[in-house]
Every structure is written in structure tokens, then in C-alpha cells.
PDB file of C-alpha atoms and ligand atoms in Angstrom:
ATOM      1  CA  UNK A   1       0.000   0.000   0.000  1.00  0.00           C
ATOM      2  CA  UNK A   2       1.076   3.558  -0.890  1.00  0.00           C
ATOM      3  CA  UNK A   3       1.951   6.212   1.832  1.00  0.00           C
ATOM      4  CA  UNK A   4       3.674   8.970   2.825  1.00  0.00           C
ATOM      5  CA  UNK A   5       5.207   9.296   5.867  1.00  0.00           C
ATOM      6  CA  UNK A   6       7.407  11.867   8.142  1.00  0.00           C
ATOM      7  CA  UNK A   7      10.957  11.190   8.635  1.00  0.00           C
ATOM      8  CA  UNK A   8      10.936  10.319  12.145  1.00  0.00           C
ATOM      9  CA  UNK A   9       7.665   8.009  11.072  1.00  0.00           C
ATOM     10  CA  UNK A  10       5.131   9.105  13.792  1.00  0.00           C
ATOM     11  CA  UNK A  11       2.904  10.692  11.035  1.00  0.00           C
ATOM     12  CA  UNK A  12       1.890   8.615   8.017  1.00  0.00           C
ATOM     13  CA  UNK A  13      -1.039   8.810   4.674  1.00  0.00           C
ATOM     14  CA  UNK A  14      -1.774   5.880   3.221  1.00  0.00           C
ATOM     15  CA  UNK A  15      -3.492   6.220  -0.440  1.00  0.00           C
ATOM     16  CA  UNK A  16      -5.726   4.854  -2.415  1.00  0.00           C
ATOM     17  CA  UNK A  17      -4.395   5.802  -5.943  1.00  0.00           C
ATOM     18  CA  UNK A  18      -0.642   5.648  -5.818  1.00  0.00           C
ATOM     19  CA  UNK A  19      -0.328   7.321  -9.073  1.00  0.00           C
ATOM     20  CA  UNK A  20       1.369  10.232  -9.513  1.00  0.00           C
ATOM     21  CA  UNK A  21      -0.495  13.060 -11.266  1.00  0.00           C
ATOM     22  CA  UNK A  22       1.839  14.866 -12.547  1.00  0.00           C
ATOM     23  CA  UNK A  23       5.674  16.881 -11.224  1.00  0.00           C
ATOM     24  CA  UNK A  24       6.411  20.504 -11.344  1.00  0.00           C
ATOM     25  CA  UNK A  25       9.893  22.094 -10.054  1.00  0.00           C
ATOM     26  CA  UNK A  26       8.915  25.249  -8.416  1.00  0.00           C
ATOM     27  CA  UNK A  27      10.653  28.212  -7.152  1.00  0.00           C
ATOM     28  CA  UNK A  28       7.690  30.338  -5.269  1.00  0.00           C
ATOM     29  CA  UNK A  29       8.371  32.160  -2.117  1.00  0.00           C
ATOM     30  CA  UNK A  30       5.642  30.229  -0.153  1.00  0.00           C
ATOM     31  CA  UNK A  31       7.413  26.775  -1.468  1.00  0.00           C
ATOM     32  CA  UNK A  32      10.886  27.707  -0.053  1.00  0.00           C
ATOM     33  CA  UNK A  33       9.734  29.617   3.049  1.00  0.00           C
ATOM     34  CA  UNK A  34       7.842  26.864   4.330  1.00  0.00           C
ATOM     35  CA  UNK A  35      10.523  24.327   3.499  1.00  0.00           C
ATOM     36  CA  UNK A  36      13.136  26.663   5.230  1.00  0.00           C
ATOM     37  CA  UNK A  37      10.817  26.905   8.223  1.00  0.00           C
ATOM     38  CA  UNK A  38      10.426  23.274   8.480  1.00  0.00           C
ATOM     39  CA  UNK A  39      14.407  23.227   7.956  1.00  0.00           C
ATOM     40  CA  UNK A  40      14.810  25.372  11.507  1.00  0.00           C
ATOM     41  CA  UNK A  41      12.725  23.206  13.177  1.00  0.00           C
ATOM     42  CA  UNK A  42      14.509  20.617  12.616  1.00  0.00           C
ATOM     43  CA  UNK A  43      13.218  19.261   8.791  1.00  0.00           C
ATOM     44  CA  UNK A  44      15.793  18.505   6.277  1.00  0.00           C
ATOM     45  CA  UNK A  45      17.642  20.790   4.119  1.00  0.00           C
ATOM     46  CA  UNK A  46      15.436  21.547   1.206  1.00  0.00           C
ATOM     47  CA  UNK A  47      16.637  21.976  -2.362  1.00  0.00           C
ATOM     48  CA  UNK A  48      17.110  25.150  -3.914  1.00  0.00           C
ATOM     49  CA  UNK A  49      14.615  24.265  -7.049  1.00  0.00           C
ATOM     50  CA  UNK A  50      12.120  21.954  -5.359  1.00  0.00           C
ATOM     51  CA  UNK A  51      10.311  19.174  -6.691  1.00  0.00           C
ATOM     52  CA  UNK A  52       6.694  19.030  -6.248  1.00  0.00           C
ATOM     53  CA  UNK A  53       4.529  15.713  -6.784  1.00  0.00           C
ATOM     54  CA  UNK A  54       0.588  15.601  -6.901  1.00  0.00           C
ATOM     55  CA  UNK A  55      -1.334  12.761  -5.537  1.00  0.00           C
ATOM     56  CA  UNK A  56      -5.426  12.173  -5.880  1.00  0.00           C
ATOM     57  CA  UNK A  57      -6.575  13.277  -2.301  1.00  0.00           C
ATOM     58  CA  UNK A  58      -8.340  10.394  -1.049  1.00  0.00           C
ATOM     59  CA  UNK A  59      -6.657   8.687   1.995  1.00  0.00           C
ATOM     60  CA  UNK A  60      -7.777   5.329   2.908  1.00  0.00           C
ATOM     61  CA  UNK A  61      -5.646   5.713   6.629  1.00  0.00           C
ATOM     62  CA  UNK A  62      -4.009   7.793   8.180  1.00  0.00           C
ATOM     63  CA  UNK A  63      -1.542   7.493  11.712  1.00  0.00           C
ATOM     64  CA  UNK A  64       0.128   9.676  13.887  1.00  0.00           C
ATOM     65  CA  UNK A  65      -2.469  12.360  13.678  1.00  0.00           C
ATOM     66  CA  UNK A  66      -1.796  13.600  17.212  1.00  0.00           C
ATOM     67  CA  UNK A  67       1.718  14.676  15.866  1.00  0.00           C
ATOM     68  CA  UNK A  68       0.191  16.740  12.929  1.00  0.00           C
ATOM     69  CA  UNK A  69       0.004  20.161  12.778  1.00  0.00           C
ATOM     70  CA  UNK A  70      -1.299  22.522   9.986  1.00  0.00           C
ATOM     71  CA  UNK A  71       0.301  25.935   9.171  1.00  0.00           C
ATOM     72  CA  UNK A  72       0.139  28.812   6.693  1.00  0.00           C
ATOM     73  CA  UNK A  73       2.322  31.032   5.848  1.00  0.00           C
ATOM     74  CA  UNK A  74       0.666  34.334   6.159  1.00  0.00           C
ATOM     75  CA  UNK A  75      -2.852  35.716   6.599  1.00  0.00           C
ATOM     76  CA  UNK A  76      -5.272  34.606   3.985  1.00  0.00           C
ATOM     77  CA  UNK A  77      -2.673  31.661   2.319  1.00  0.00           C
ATOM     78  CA  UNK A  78      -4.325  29.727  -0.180  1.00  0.00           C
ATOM     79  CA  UNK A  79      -1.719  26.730   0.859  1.00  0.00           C
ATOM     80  CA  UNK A  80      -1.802  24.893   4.128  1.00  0.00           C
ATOM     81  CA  UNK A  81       0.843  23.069   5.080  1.00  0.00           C
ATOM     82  CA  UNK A  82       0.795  19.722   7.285  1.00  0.00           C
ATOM     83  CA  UNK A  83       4.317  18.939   9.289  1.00  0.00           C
ATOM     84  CA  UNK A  84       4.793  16.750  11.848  1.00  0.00           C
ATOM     85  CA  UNK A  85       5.797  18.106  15.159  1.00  0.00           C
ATOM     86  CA  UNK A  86       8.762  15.689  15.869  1.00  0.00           C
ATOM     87  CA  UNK A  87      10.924  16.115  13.285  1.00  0.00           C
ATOM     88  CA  UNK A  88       9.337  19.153  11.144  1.00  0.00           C
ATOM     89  CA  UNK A  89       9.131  16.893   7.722  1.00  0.00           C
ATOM     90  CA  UNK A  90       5.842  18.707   5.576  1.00  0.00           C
ATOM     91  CA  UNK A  91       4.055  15.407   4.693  1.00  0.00           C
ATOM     92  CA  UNK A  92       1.248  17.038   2.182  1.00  0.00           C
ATOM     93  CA  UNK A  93       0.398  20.775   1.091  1.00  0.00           C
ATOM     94  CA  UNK A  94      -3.334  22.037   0.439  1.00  0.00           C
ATOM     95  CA  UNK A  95      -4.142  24.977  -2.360  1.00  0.00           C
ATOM     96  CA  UNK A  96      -7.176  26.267  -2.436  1.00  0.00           C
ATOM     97  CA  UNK A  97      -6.796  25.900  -6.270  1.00  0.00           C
ATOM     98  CA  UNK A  98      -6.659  21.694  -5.780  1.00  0.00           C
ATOM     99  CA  UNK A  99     -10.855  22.263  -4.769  1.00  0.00           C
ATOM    100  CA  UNK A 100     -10.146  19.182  -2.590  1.00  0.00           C
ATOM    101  CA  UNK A 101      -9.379  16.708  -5.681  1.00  0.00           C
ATOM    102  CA  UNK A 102      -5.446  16.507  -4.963  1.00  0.00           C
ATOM    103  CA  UNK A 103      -2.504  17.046  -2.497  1.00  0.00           C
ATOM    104  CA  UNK A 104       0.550  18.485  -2.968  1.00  0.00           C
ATOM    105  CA  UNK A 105       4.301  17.168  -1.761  1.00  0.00           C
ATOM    106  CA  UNK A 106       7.863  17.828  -2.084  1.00  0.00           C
ATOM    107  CA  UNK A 107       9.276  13.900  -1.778  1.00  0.00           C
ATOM    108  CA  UNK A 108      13.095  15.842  -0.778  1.00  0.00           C
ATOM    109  CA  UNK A 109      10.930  16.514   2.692  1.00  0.00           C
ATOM    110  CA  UNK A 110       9.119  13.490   3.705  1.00  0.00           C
ATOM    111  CA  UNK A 111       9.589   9.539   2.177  1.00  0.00           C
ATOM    112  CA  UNK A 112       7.656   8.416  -0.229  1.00  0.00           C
ATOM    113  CA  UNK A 113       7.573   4.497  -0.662  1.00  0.00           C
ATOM    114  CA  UNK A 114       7.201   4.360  -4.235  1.00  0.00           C
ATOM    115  CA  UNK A 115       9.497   5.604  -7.066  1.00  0.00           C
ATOM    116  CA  UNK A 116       9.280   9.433  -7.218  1.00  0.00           C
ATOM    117  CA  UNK A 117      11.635   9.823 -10.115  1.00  0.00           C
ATOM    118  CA  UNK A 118       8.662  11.104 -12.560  1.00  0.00           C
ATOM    119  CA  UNK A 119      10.294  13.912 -14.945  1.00  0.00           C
ATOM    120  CA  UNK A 120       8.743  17.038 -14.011  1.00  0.00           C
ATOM    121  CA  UNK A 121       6.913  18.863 -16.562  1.00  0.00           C
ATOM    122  CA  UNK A 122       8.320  22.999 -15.937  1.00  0.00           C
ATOM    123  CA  UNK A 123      10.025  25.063 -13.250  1.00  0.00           C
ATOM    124  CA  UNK A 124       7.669  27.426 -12.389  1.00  0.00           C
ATOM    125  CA  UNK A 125       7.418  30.681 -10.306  1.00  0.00           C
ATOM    126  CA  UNK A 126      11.369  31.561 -11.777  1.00  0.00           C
ATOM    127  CA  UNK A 127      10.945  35.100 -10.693  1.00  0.00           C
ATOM    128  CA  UNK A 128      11.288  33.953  -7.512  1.00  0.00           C
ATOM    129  CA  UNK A 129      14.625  32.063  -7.291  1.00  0.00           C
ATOM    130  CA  UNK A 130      16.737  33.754  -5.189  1.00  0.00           C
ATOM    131  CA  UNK A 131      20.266  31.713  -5.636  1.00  0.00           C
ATOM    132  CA  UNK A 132      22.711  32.838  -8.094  1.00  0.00           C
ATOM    133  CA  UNK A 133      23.009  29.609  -9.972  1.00  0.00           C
ATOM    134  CA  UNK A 134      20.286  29.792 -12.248  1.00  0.00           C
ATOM    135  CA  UNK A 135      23.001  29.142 -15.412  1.00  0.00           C
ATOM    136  CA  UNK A 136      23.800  26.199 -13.646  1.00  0.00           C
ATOM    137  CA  UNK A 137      20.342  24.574 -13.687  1.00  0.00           C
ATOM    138  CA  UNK A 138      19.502  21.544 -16.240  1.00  0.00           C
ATOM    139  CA  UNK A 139      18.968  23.010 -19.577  1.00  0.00           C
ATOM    140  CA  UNK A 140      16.352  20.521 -20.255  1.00  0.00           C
ATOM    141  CA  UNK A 141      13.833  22.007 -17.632  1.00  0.00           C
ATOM    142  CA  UNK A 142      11.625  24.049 -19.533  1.00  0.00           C
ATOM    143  CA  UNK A 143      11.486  27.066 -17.133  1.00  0.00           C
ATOM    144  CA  UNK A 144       8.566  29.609 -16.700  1.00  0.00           C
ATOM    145  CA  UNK A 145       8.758  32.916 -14.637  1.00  0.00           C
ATOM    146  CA  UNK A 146       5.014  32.885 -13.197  1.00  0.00           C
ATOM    147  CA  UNK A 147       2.413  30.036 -13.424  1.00  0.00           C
ATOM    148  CA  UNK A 148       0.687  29.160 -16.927  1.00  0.00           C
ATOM    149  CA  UNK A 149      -2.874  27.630 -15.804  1.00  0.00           C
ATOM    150  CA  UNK A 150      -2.274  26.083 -19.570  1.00  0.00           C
ATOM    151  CA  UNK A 151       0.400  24.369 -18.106  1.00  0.00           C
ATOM    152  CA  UNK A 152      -1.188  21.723 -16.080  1.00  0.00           C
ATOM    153  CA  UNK A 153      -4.859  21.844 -17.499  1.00  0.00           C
ATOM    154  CA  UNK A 154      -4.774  18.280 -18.886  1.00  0.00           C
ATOM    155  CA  UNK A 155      -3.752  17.185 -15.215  1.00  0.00           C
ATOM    156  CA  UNK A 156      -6.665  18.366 -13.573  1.00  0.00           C
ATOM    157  CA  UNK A 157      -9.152  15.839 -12.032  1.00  0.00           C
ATOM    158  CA  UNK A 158     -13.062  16.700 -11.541  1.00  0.00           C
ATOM    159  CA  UNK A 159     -14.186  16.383  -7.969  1.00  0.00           C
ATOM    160  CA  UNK A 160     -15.355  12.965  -6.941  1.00  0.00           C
ATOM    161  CA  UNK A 161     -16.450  12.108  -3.741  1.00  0.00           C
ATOM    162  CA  UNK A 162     -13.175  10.415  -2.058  1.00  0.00           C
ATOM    163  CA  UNK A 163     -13.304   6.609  -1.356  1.00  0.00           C
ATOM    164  CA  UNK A 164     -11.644   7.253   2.203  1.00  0.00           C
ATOM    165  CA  UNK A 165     -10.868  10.878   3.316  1.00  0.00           C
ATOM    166  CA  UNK A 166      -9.267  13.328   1.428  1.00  0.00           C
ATOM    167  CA  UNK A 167      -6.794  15.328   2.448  1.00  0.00           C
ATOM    168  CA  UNK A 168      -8.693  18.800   3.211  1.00  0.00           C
ATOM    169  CA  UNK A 169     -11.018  16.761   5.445  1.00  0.00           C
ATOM    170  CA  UNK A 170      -7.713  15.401   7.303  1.00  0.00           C
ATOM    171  CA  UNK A 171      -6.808  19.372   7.699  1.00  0.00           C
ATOM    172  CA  UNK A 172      -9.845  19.534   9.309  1.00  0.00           C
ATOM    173  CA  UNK A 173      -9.221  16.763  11.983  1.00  0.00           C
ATOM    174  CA  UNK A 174      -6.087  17.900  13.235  1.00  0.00           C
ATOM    175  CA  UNK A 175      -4.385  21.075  15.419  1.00  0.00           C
ATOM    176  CA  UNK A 176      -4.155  24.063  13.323  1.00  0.00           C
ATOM    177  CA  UNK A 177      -3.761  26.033  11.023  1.00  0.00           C
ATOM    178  CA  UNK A 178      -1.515  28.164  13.024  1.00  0.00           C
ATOM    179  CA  UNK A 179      -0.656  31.604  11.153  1.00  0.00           C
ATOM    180  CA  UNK A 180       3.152  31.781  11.138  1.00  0.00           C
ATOM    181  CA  UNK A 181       3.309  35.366   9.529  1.00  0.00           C
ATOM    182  CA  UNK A 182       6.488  35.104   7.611  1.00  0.00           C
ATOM    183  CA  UNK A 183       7.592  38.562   6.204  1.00  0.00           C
ATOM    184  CA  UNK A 184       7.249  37.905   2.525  1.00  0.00           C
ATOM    185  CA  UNK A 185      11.141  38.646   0.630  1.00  0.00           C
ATOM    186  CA  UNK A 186      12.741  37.054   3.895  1.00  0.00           C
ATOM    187  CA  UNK A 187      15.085  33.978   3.834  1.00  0.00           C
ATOM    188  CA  UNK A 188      15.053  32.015   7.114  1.00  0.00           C
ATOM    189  CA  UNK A 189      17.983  30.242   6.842  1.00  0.00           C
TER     190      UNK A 189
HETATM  191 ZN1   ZN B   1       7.927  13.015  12.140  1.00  0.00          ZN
HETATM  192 ZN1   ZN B   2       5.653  26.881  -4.982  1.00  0.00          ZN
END
């Protein structure tokens, strides 16, 4: 059976379609704050470009929920962000975009136990990389400076009711969200 789980492995999602929807490299503000946040409290380092993978939400169980914690960003975030409170790993991202049909995660945070190697299909959000090494990235990424809706169209699932829970009704059942108010332009690490 699929899941995803934390790094220390209190906190685990098991899934009921294991297929990967699609992969996106993305360089957004909100992406890298909230990994570097996790990264301070004691999450792994995250990449500088970081891979995203998308997941149907509909969770058939789920453990560890007592160690789960939602948090957002800023006031108003259209992303909420589930970590686990031992070891800071983000183990699944809402967007109010998704309407509930899929999750978000970044695999470099959290394990996976099925092959995450799927090619991602852009790097998106480049105005917002903030490293100097931008020559030095794959020339084989096709990259985008903002966010084509275009882009992923073809990827996007109509609602259906979940078999097991989905992942906004998992929000729901644990602490949180808890407003971190990140200054927006700030690096926390
Ligand atoms: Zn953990
Ligand atoms: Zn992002």
C-alpha cells in the first residue's frame, strides 16, 4: 500500500491511488519559506529548485495524527501546510486551487515508498529564485517565470467524492492552522 510518511515516522497517509499526477519544479516564495521553516525546526535541508509531486486526495488511513500540525504562511494563504511536530518533515500541502481533488508534496521533505523519479513537466514561479546559480540549472527544464494555468490543465481531475478521506477533510481533523506570519522577501535560513 502507498503512503507517505514523516521522517521520524510518527505521522503517516496511506493512499488509495498511488499514481502520480503529474511533477512541477517550483521556485515560489511560499514553497521555499515553508521548506526553510520546516528546515529550523529541525526538517531537512530543502533543495534550492524543489520538486513538487501531486497525488489524488483520497486517503484510505491515516496514523500519527496527534503529531500533525497545519500551518500557513501568512494571513489569507491559499496553501496549508501539514508537518509533523517531531521532526518538522511537511508530509502534504493544500491549495485552495486543488478544490479538494489533490494534495501536494515535495518527496526531498518526507519519504515516499514508491518511485518518485517522474520527470517534471516545468520550473515554475522563476521570478522567484533567489540563488545565483540559475546558469547552472539543467537546460532541459523548460522554465517559466510565473504560473501558466495552460500548463497543467490536462492534469486536472473533476471532484469525486473520495473513497476514504481526502486530504482537506484530514486538515480539518487535526491542530491548526496556526498563522506563522512570515515577512514575505525574507530567507530564514
Ligand atoms: Zn515526524
Ligand atoms: Zn511553490
Amino acid at each position: 500500500m502507498t503512503f507517505i510518511s514523516c521522517n521520524c515516522g510518527k505521522c503517516k497517509i496511506f493512499l488509495n491511488y498511488s499514481k502520480i499526477l503529474y511533477s512541477l519544479f517550483c521556485a515560489c516564495e511560499d514553497c521555499r519559506q515553508a521548506a526553510e521553516w520546516g528546515f529550523i525546526n529541525g526538517g531537512l535541508k530543502p533543495d534550492k529548485l524543489q520538486k513538487l509531486i501531486y497525488f489524488r486526495s483520497d486517503l484510505s488511513k491515516v496514523s500519527g495524527k496527534k503529531w500533525m500540525h497545519s500551518f500557513q504562511l501568512r494571513q489569507k494563504a491559499d496553501s496549508t501546510r501539514v508537518y509533523c511536530t517531531n521532526c518538522y518533515s511537511i508530509i502534504g500541502i493544500d491549495h485552495t486551487n486543488y478544490n479538494d481533488t489533490m494534495f501536494m508534496l515535495i518527496p526531498k521533505l518526507c519519504k515516499v515508498n514508491i518511485d518518485t523519479s517522474i520527470t517534471p513537466i516545468a520550473a515554475i514561479q522563476m521570478q522567484d529564485y533567489i540563488f545565483d546559480d540559475k546558469q547552472n540549472l539543467s537546460k532541459d527544464i523548460k522554465f517559466i517565470e510565473t504560473y501558466d494555468p495552460l500548463l497543467t490543465k490536462s492534469y486536472k481531475l473533476k471532484y469525486s467524492k473520495p473513497e476514504g478521506i481526502s486530504f482537506k477533510n484530514l486538515i480539518s481533523q487535526i491542530r491548526g492552522p496556526k498563522i506563522l506570519n512570515l515577512k514575505k522577501g525574507e530567507s530564514l535560513i
